Amino acid sequence: MISLTMIHGWGVNAHIFDDFRHRLPENWQIHTPNLAGHGDAPPVGGFSIIAAADELAAQIVAPGFVLGWSLGGQIALHIAARHPDKVRGLILMSGFAKLRAADDYPQGVRNDLLDKMAGFFQQDYARYVRQFLELQLINTPEHRPMIDKIMPDLVRNGAPETLQAALNALETADVRAMLPEISAPVLVLCGNKDSVTPPRMSEYLAQFLPNAQLHIIDKAAHAPFLSHAAECADWIGKFVEKN
């Protein structure tokens, strides 16, 4: 039995995967948890990437595949590093080793895009989540029905209670030192139009993870599993079959 845990990104919840999970094989056991303070999950005292990784690892009974999107990729990397016996393979989508640029890490970003998004989400969550999704799918024909389908469940609980705490965790997260220690096979997927976590950040992951393959999806932005669902599902299917 193939098991796949899918970890959502910052500012949303597990319902972001409602459409995509049905693109994957029906006989896979797919788990899409809400992170602390996201969706209907209680905040449990705040937000911690390490705590999230340990909690999700405890829910993985047999070695399985872990998919992390954006913030979820950070958590997936921590699971692989801290609980290697639970991970058969990693899928990192729009991921990064460190968000902010530094003298020894020019691949990071220097803008305050996520800070601005946090303010918008707190102001009118439904409106700005839809706007964000529309921007990610701007090159996808007939994308509005897809957004309409997932929006009611996605925004039902309003902005995540741990929105700012999760952003603070992202600002300080740095997994560069642990990358060489992760031996699990890794599929790194990103879009060449991603302005939130640009492709250079995924290229860095693929360079320093010992057993990684990189695929850059043409005309995809930060959410390729929505805009290029069939292509992502195909790459994931091949990766799982191989590993």
PDB file of C-alpha atoms in Angstrom:
ATOM      1  CA  MET A   1       0.000   0.000   0.000  1.00  0.00           C
ATOM      2  CA  ILE A   2       1.364   3.422  -0.985  1.00  0.00           C
ATOM      3  CA  SER A   3       0.878   6.037   1.713  1.00  0.00           C
ATOM      4  CA  LEU A   4       1.290   9.737   1.030  1.00  0.00           C
ATOM      5  CA  THR A   5       1.147  12.544   3.574  1.00  0.00           C
ATOM      6  CA  MET A   6       0.524  15.931   1.943  1.00  0.00           C
ATOM      7  CA  ILE A   7       1.496  19.001   3.981  1.00  0.00           C
ATOM      8  CA  HIS A   8      -0.023  22.331   2.999  1.00  0.00           C
ATOM      9  CA  GLY A   9       1.681  25.700   2.862  1.00  0.00           C
ATOM     10  CA  TRP A  10       1.487  28.921   4.828  1.00  0.00           C
ATOM     11  CA  GLY A  11      -1.752  30.908   4.961  1.00  0.00           C
ATOM     12  CA  VAL A  12      -4.082  28.114   3.841  1.00  0.00           C
ATOM     13  CA  ASN A  13      -5.087  24.642   5.051  1.00  0.00           C
ATOM     14  CA  ALA A  14      -5.391  21.049   3.877  1.00  0.00           C
ATOM     15  CA  HIS A  15      -8.397  21.832   1.647  1.00  0.00           C
ATOM     16  CA  ILE A  16      -5.955  23.374  -0.827  1.00  0.00           C
ATOM     17  CA  PHE A  17      -5.311  19.753  -1.895  1.00  0.00           C
ATOM     18  CA  ASP A  18      -8.990  18.797  -2.335  1.00  0.00           C
ATOM     19  CA  ASP A  19      -8.818  18.851  -6.121  1.00  0.00           C
ATOM     20  CA  PHE A  20      -5.282  17.559  -6.550  1.00  0.00           C
ATOM     21  CA  ARG A  21      -5.586  14.505  -4.311  1.00  0.00           C
ATOM     22  CA  HIS A  22      -8.202  13.101  -6.689  1.00  0.00           C
ATOM     23  CA  ARG A  23      -5.669  13.296  -9.523  1.00  0.00           C
ATOM     24  CA  LEU A  24      -3.565  10.650  -7.767  1.00  0.00           C
ATOM     25  CA  PRO A  25      -4.180   6.873  -7.854  1.00  0.00           C
ATOM     26  CA  GLU A  26      -7.313   5.772  -5.989  1.00  0.00           C
ATOM     27  CA  ASN A  27      -5.490   2.920  -4.261  1.00  0.00           C
ATOM     28  CA  TRP A  28      -3.050   5.258  -2.516  1.00  0.00           C
ATOM     29  CA  GLN A  29      -3.654   6.005   1.150  1.00  0.00           C
ATOM     30  CA  ILE A  30      -3.535   9.819   1.230  1.00  0.00           C
ATOM     31  CA  HIS A  31      -3.428  11.863   4.441  1.00  0.00           C
ATOM     32  CA  THR A  32      -3.918  15.648   4.295  1.00  0.00           C
ATOM     33  CA  PRO A  33      -3.638  17.015   7.849  1.00  0.00           C
ATOM     34  CA  ASN A  34      -4.183  20.587   8.962  1.00  0.00           C
ATOM     35  CA  LEU A  35      -1.189  22.170  10.656  1.00  0.00           C
ATOM     36  CA  ALA A  36      -1.652  23.677  14.112  1.00  0.00           C
ATOM     37  CA  GLY A  37      -3.952  26.684  14.000  1.00  0.00           C
ATOM     38  CA  HIS A  38      -4.871  26.126  10.347  1.00  0.00           C
ATOM     39  CA  GLY A  39      -8.335  25.114   9.192  1.00  0.00           C
ATOM     40  CA  ASP A  40     -10.105  23.384  12.068  1.00  0.00           C
ATOM     41  CA  ALA A  41      -6.901  22.365  13.883  1.00  0.00           C
ATOM     42  CA  PRO A  42      -6.414  24.098  17.267  1.00  0.00           C
ATOM     43  CA  PRO A  43      -3.313  26.269  17.669  1.00  0.00           C
ATOM     44  CA  VAL A  44      -1.948  24.155  20.554  1.00  0.00           C
ATOM     45  CA  GLY A  45       0.040  26.985  22.062  1.00  0.00           C
ATOM     46  CA  GLY A  46       1.406  28.405  18.823  1.00  0.00           C
ATOM     47  CA  PHE A  47       3.298  27.126  15.816  1.00  0.00           C
ATOM     48  CA  SER A  48       6.572  25.237  15.554  1.00  0.00           C
ATOM     49  CA  ILE A  49       8.032  23.599  12.456  1.00  0.00           C
ATOM     50  CA  ILE A  50       9.838  21.000  14.569  1.00  0.00           C
ATOM     51  CA  ALA A  51       6.716  20.236  16.618  1.00  0.00           C
ATOM     52  CA  ALA A  52       4.676  19.888  13.420  1.00  0.00           C
ATOM     53  CA  ALA A  53       7.271  17.512  11.959  1.00  0.00           C
ATOM     54  CA  ASP A  54       7.328  15.338  15.078  1.00  0.00           C
ATOM     55  CA  GLU A  55       3.531  15.259  15.317  1.00  0.00           C
ATOM     56  CA  LEU A  56       3.086  14.233  11.682  1.00  0.00           C
ATOM     57  CA  ALA A  57       5.884  11.668  11.875  1.00  0.00           C
ATOM     58  CA  ALA A  58       4.079  10.034  14.793  1.00  0.00           C
ATOM     59  CA  GLN A  59       1.053   9.550  12.520  1.00  0.00           C
ATOM     60  CA  ILE A  60       3.065   7.693   9.860  1.00  0.00           C
ATOM     61  CA  VAL A  61       2.822   3.995  10.733  1.00  0.00           C
ATOM     62  CA  ALA A  62       4.939   2.467   7.965  1.00  0.00           C
ATOM     63  CA  PRO A  63       7.550   4.223   5.807  1.00  0.00           C
ATOM     64  CA  GLY A  64       5.679   6.370   3.317  1.00  0.00           C
ATOM     65  CA  PHE A  65       6.002   9.305   0.984  1.00  0.00           C
ATOM     66  CA  VAL A  66       5.760  12.865   2.269  1.00  0.00           C
ATOM     67  CA  LEU A  67       4.811  15.800   0.047  1.00  0.00           C
ATOM     68  CA  GLY A  68       5.401  19.308   1.323  1.00  0.00           C
ATOM     69  CA  TRP A  69       4.338  22.478  -0.442  1.00  0.00           C
ATOM     70  CA  SER A  70       6.172  25.708   0.465  1.00  0.00           C
ATOM     71  CA  LEU A  71       6.053  25.855   4.303  1.00  0.00           C
ATOM     72  CA  GLY A  72       5.029  22.205   4.145  1.00  0.00           C
ATOM     73  CA  GLY A  73       8.330  21.468   2.439  1.00  0.00           C
ATOM     74  CA  GLN A  74      10.213  22.757   5.479  1.00  0.00           C
ATOM     75  CA  ILE A  75       8.204  20.401   7.675  1.00  0.00           C
ATOM     76  CA  ALA A  76       8.755  17.503   5.262  1.00  0.00           C
ATOM     77  CA  LEU A  77      12.516  18.078   5.377  1.00  0.00           C
ATOM     78  CA  HIS A  78      12.446  18.036   9.182  1.00  0.00           C
ATOM     79  CA  ILE A  79      10.501  14.766   9.136  1.00  0.00           C
ATOM     80  CA  ALA A  80      13.097  13.210   6.841  1.00  0.00           C
ATOM     81  CA  ALA A  81      15.985  14.468   8.977  1.00  0.00           C
ATOM     82  CA  ARG A  82      14.508  13.673  12.395  1.00  0.00           C
ATOM     83  CA  HIS A  83      12.541  10.528  11.523  1.00  0.00           C
ATOM     84  CA  PRO A  84      14.283   8.889   8.534  1.00  0.00           C
ATOM     85  CA  ASP A  85      12.667   5.535   9.319  1.00  0.00           C
ATOM     86  CA  LYS A  86       9.264   7.038   8.472  1.00  0.00           C
ATOM     87  CA  VAL A  87      10.174   8.409   5.036  1.00  0.00           C
ATOM     88  CA  ARG A  88      10.344   6.323   1.880  1.00  0.00           C
ATOM     89  CA  GLY A  89      10.593   9.399  -0.331  1.00  0.00           C
ATOM     90  CA  LEU A  90      10.074  13.167  -0.295  1.00  0.00           C
ATOM     91  CA  ILE A  91       8.264  15.413  -2.751  1.00  0.00           C
ATOM     92  CA  LEU A  92       9.164  19.073  -2.279  1.00  0.00           C
ATOM     93  CA  MET A  93       6.960  21.491  -4.179  1.00  0.00           C
ATOM     94  CA  SER A  94       7.904  25.197  -4.324  1.00  0.00           C
ATOM     95  CA  GLY A  95      10.242  24.504  -1.432  1.00  0.00           C
ATOM     96  CA  PHE A  96      13.308  26.141   0.027  1.00  0.00           C
ATOM     97  CA  ALA A  97      16.120  25.559   2.498  1.00  0.00           C
ATOM     98  CA  LYS A  98      15.921  29.097   3.874  1.00  0.00           C
ATOM     99  CA  LEU A  99      13.450  31.823   3.000  1.00  0.00           C
ATOM    100  CA  ARG A 100      15.473  34.982   3.489  1.00  0.00           C
ATOM    101  CA  ALA A 101      18.572  35.851   1.499  1.00  0.00           C
ATOM    102  CA  ALA A 102      21.884  36.180   3.297  1.00  0.00           C
ATOM    103  CA  ASP A 103      25.496  36.876   2.343  1.00  0.00           C
ATOM    104  CA  ASP A 104      26.108  33.127   2.097  1.00  0.00           C
ATOM    105  CA  TYR A 105      22.682  32.414   0.618  1.00  0.00           C
ATOM    106  CA  PRO A 106      21.812  34.727  -2.279  1.00  0.00           C
ATOM    107  CA  GLN A 107      19.130  32.260  -3.402  1.00  0.00           C
ATOM    108  CA  GLY A 108      16.739  33.578  -0.748  1.00  0.00           C
ATOM    109  CA  VAL A 109      14.245  36.400  -1.182  1.00  0.00           C
ATOM    110  CA  ARG A 110      14.647  39.970   0.012  1.00  0.00           C
ATOM    111  CA  ASN A 111      11.098  41.259  -0.474  1.00  0.00           C
ATOM    112  CA  ASP A 112       8.325  41.461   2.126  1.00  0.00           C
ATOM    113  CA  LEU A 113       5.691  39.730   0.016  1.00  0.00           C
ATOM    114  CA  LEU A 114       4.558  37.319   2.738  1.00  0.00           C
ATOM    115  CA  ASP A 115       4.321  40.123   5.294  1.00  0.00           C
ATOM    116  CA  LYS A 116       2.013  41.990   2.936  1.00  0.00           C
ATOM    117  CA  MET A 117      -0.016  38.840   2.323  1.00  0.00           C
ATOM    118  CA  ALA A 118      -0.425  38.319   6.074  1.00  0.00           C
ATOM    119  CA  GLY A 119      -1.963  41.767   6.392  1.00  0.00           C
ATOM    120  CA  PHE A 120      -4.343  41.148   3.507  1.00  0.00           C
ATOM    121  CA  PHE A 121      -5.368  37.707   4.821  1.00  0.00           C
ATOM    122  CA  GLN A 122      -6.177  39.136   8.232  1.00  0.00           C
ATOM    123  CA  GLN A 123      -8.156  41.958   6.637  1.00  0.00           C
ATOM    124  CA  ASP A 124     -10.398  39.858   4.358  1.00  0.00           C
ATOM    125  CA  TYR A 125      -9.336  36.224   4.166  1.00  0.00           C
ATOM    126  CA  ALA A 126     -11.789  34.944   1.540  1.00  0.00           C
ATOM    127  CA  ARG A 127     -11.184  37.847  -0.810  1.00  0.00           C
ATOM    128  CA  TYR A 128      -7.410  37.744  -0.754  1.00  0.00           C
ATOM    129  CA  VAL A 129      -7.043  33.965  -0.783  1.00  0.00           C
ATOM    130  CA  ARG A 130      -9.128  33.921  -3.961  1.00  0.00           C
ATOM    131  CA  GLN A 131      -6.992  36.721  -5.389  1.00  0.00           C
ATOM    132  CA  PHE A 132      -3.831  34.790  -4.539  1.00  0.00           C
ATOM    133  CA  LEU A 133      -5.131  31.632  -6.199  1.00  0.00           C
ATOM    134  CA  GLU A 134      -6.223  33.501  -9.303  1.00  0.00           C
ATOM    135  CA  LEU A 135      -2.721  34.920  -9.656  1.00  0.00           C
ATOM    136  CA  GLN A 136      -1.227  31.425  -9.381  1.00  0.00           C
ATOM    137  CA  LEU A 137      -3.613  30.130 -12.052  1.00  0.00           C
ATOM    138  CA  ILE A 138      -3.541  33.104 -14.384  1.00  0.00           C
ATOM    139  CA  ASN A 139      -2.117  30.970 -17.216  1.00  0.00           C
ATOM    140  CA  THR A 140      -4.545  28.109 -16.603  1.00  0.00           C
ATOM    141  CA  PRO A 141      -7.612  28.067 -18.877  1.00  0.00           C
ATOM    142  CA  GLU A 142     -10.969  27.821 -17.096  1.00  0.00           C
ATOM    143  CA  HIS A 143      -9.381  28.048 -13.656  1.00  0.00           C
ATOM    144  CA  ARG A 144     -12.329  29.713 -11.946  1.00  0.00           C
ATOM    145  CA  PRO A 145     -14.421  26.509 -11.583  1.00  0.00           C
ATOM    146  CA  MET A 146     -11.458  24.878  -9.846  1.00  0.00           C
ATOM    147  CA  ILE A 147     -11.153  27.781  -7.417  1.00  0.00           C
ATOM    148  CA  ASP A 148     -14.913  27.867  -6.856  1.00  0.00           C
ATOM    149  CA  LYS A 149     -14.809  24.179  -5.961  1.00  0.00           C
ATOM    150  CA  ILE A 150     -12.227  24.421  -3.178  1.00  0.00           C
ATOM    151  CA  MET A 151     -12.955  27.912  -1.843  1.00  0.00           C
ATOM    152  CA  PRO A 152     -15.911  27.159   0.504  1.00  0.00           C
ATOM    153  CA  ASP A 153     -13.992  24.565   2.536  1.00  0.00           C
ATOM    154  CA  LEU A 154     -10.703  26.446   2.258  1.00  0.00           C
ATOM    155  CA  VAL A 155     -12.028  29.652   3.842  1.00  0.00           C
ATOM    156  CA  ARG A 156     -14.713  28.208   6.150  1.00  0.00           C
ATOM    157  CA  ASN A 157     -12.644  28.751   9.303  1.00  0.00           C
ATOM    158  CA  GLY A 158     -11.240  32.125   8.282  1.00  0.00           C
ATOM    159  CA  ALA A 159      -7.617  33.149   8.481  1.00  0.00           C
ATOM    160  CA  PRO A 160      -5.390  30.664  10.340  1.00  0.00           C
ATOM    161  CA  GLU A 161      -5.070  31.445  14.042  1.00  0.00           C
ATOM    162  CA  THR A 162      -1.327  30.864  13.773  1.00  0.00           C
ATOM    163  CA  LEU A 163      -0.891  32.929  10.599  1.00  0.00           C
ATOM    164  CA  GLN A 164       1.714  35.285  12.086  1.00  0.00           C
ATOM    165  CA  ALA A 165       3.362  32.609  14.231  1.00  0.00           C
ATOM    166  CA  ALA A 166       3.836  30.384  11.179  1.00  0.00           C
ATOM    167  CA  LEU A 167       5.289  33.312   9.243  1.00  0.00           C
ATOM    168  CA  ASN A 168       7.703  34.007  12.105  1.00  0.00           C
ATOM    169  CA  ALA A 169       8.764  30.359  12.007  1.00  0.00           C
ATOM    170  CA  LEU A 170       9.373  30.630   8.263  1.00  0.00           C
ATOM    171  CA  GLU A 171      11.470  33.757   8.708  1.00  0.00           C
ATOM    172  CA  THR A 172      13.932  31.944  10.987  1.00  0.00           C
ATOM    173  CA  ALA A 173      13.867  28.423   9.511  1.00  0.00           C
ATOM    174  CA  ASP A 174      17.140  27.258   7.981  1.00  0.00           C
ATOM    175  CA  VAL A 175      17.637  23.604   7.019  1.00  0.00           C
ATOM    176  CA  ARG A 176      20.776  24.054   4.912  1.00  0.00           C
ATOM    177  CA  ALA A 177      22.982  22.153   7.365  1.00  0.00           C
ATOM    178  CA  MET A 178      20.701  19.119   7.434  1.00  0.00           C
ATOM    179  CA  LEU A 179      20.296  18.678   3.662  1.00  0.00           C
ATOM    180  CA  PRO A 180      23.414  16.484   3.142  1.00  0.00           C
ATOM    181  CA  GLU A 181      22.171  14.147   5.900  1.00  0.00           C
ATOM    182  CA  ILE A 182      18.870  13.355   4.182  1.00  0.00           C
ATOM    183  CA  SER A 183      19.387  10.132   2.260  1.00  0.00           C
ATOM    184  CA  ALA A 184      15.805   9.531   1.124  1.00  0.00           C
ATOM    185  CA  PRO A 185      15.063  10.018  -2.575  1.00  0.00           C
ATOM    186  CA  VAL A 186      13.606  13.451  -3.266  1.00  0.00           C
ATOM    187  CA  LEU A 187      11.547  14.854  -6.118  1.00  0.00           C
ATOM    188  CA  VAL A 188      11.869  18.647  -6.296  1.00  0.00           C
ATOM    189  CA  LEU A 189       9.110  20.378  -8.270  1.00  0.00           C
ATOM    190  CA  CYS A 190       8.730  24.105  -8.912  1.00  0.00           C
ATOM    191  CA  GLY A 191       7.300  26.569 -11.402  1.00  0.00           C
ATOM    192  CA  ASN A 192       9.470  28.849 -13.518  1.00  0.00           C
ATOM    193  CA  LYS A 193       7.043  31.736 -12.859  1.00  0.00           C
ATOM    194  CA  ASP A 194       7.085  31.440  -9.066  1.00  0.00           C
ATOM    195  CA  SER A 195       7.716  34.846  -7.456  1.00  0.00           C
ATOM    196  CA  VAL A 196       7.094  33.658  -3.865  1.00  0.00           C
ATOM    197  CA  THR A 197       9.783  30.969  -3.807  1.00  0.00           C
ATOM    198  CA  PRO A 198      11.694  31.429  -7.089  1.00  0.00           C
ATOM    199  CA  PRO A 199      13.146  28.405  -8.939  1.00  0.00           C
ATOM    200  CA  ARG A 200      16.652  29.160  -7.704  1.00  0.00           C
ATOM    201  CA  MET A 201      15.511  28.035  -4.237  1.00  0.00           C
ATOM    202  CA  SER A 202      14.460  24.634  -5.567  1.00  0.00           C
ATOM    203  CA  GLU A 203      17.684  24.388  -7.549  1.00  0.00           C
ATOM    204  CA  TYR A 204      19.575  24.865  -4.277  1.00  0.00           C
ATOM    205  CA  LEU A 205      17.643  22.001  -2.688  1.00  0.00           C
ATOM    206  CA  ALA A 206      18.354  19.715  -5.627  1.00  0.00           C
ATOM    207  CA  GLN A 207      22.045  20.615  -5.496  1.00  0.00           C
ATOM    208  CA  PHE A 208      22.579  19.837  -1.814  1.00  0.00           C
ATOM    209  CA  LEU A 209      20.200  16.926  -1.232  1.00  0.00           C
ATOM    210  CA  PRO A 210      22.236  13.776  -2.003  1.00  0.00           C
ATOM    211  CA  ASN A 211      19.482  11.868  -3.813  1.00  0.00           C
ATOM    212  CA  ALA A 212      17.327  14.507  -5.511  1.00  0.00           C
ATOM    213  CA  GLN A 213      15.908  15.124  -8.958  1.00  0.00           C
ATOM    214  CA  LEU A 214      14.592  18.513 -10.086  1.00  0.00           C
ATOM    215  CA  HIS A 215      11.817  19.319 -12.511  1.00  0.00           C
ATOM    216  CA  ILE A 216      10.895  22.917 -13.321  1.00  0.00           C
ATOM    217  CA  ILE A 217       7.378  23.283 -14.697  1.00  0.00           C
ATOM    218  CA  ASP A 218       6.953  25.761 -17.516  1.00  0.00           C
ATOM    219  CA  LYS A 219       4.490  28.625 -16.928  1.00  0.00           C
ATOM    220  CA  ALA A 220       3.687  27.447 -13.377  1.00  0.00           C
ATOM    221  CA  ALA A 221       3.773  29.805 -10.397  1.00  0.00           C
ATOM    222  CA  HIS A 222       3.732  29.009  -6.672  1.00  0.00           C
ATOM    223  CA  ALA A 223       0.992  26.358  -6.784  1.00  0.00           C
ATOM    224  CA  PRO A 224       1.860  24.004  -9.663  1.00  0.00           C
ATOM    225  CA  PHE A 225      -0.303  21.229  -8.191  1.00  0.00           C
ATOM    226  CA  LEU A 226      -3.285  23.450  -9.043  1.00  0.00           C
ATOM    227  CA  SER A 227      -2.205  25.119 -12.275  1.00  0.00           C
ATOM    228  CA  HIS A 228      -0.434  22.050 -13.720  1.00  0.00           C
ATOM    229  CA  ALA A 229      -2.133  19.271 -11.795  1.00  0.00           C
ATOM    230  CA  ALA A 230      -1.837  16.578 -14.472  1.00  0.00           C
ATOM    231  CA  GLU A 231       1.876  17.200 -14.970  1.00  0.00           C
ATOM    232  CA  CYS A 232       2.563  17.195 -11.228  1.00  0.00           C
ATOM    233  CA  ALA A 233       0.547  14.017 -10.729  1.00  0.00           C
ATOM    234  CA  ASP A 234       2.469  12.356 -13.554  1.00  0.00           C
ATOM    235  CA  TRP A 235       5.864  13.251 -12.080  1.00  0.00           C
ATOM    236  CA  ILE A 236       4.786  12.136  -8.600  1.00  0.00           C
ATOM    237  CA  GLY A 237       3.399   8.859  -9.946  1.00  0.00           C
ATOM    238  CA  LYS A 238       6.671   8.060 -11.723  1.00  0.00           C
ATOM    239  CA  PHE A 239       8.697   8.988  -8.646  1.00  0.00           C
ATOM    240  CA  VAL A 240       6.622   6.793  -6.340  1.00  0.00           C
ATOM    241  CA  GLU A 241       6.721   3.881  -8.785  1.00  0.00           C
ATOM    242  CA  LYS A 242      10.515   4.133  -8.990  1.00  0.00           C
ATOM    243  CA  ASN A 243      11.050   4.316  -5.235  1.00  0.00           C
TER     244      ASN A 243
END
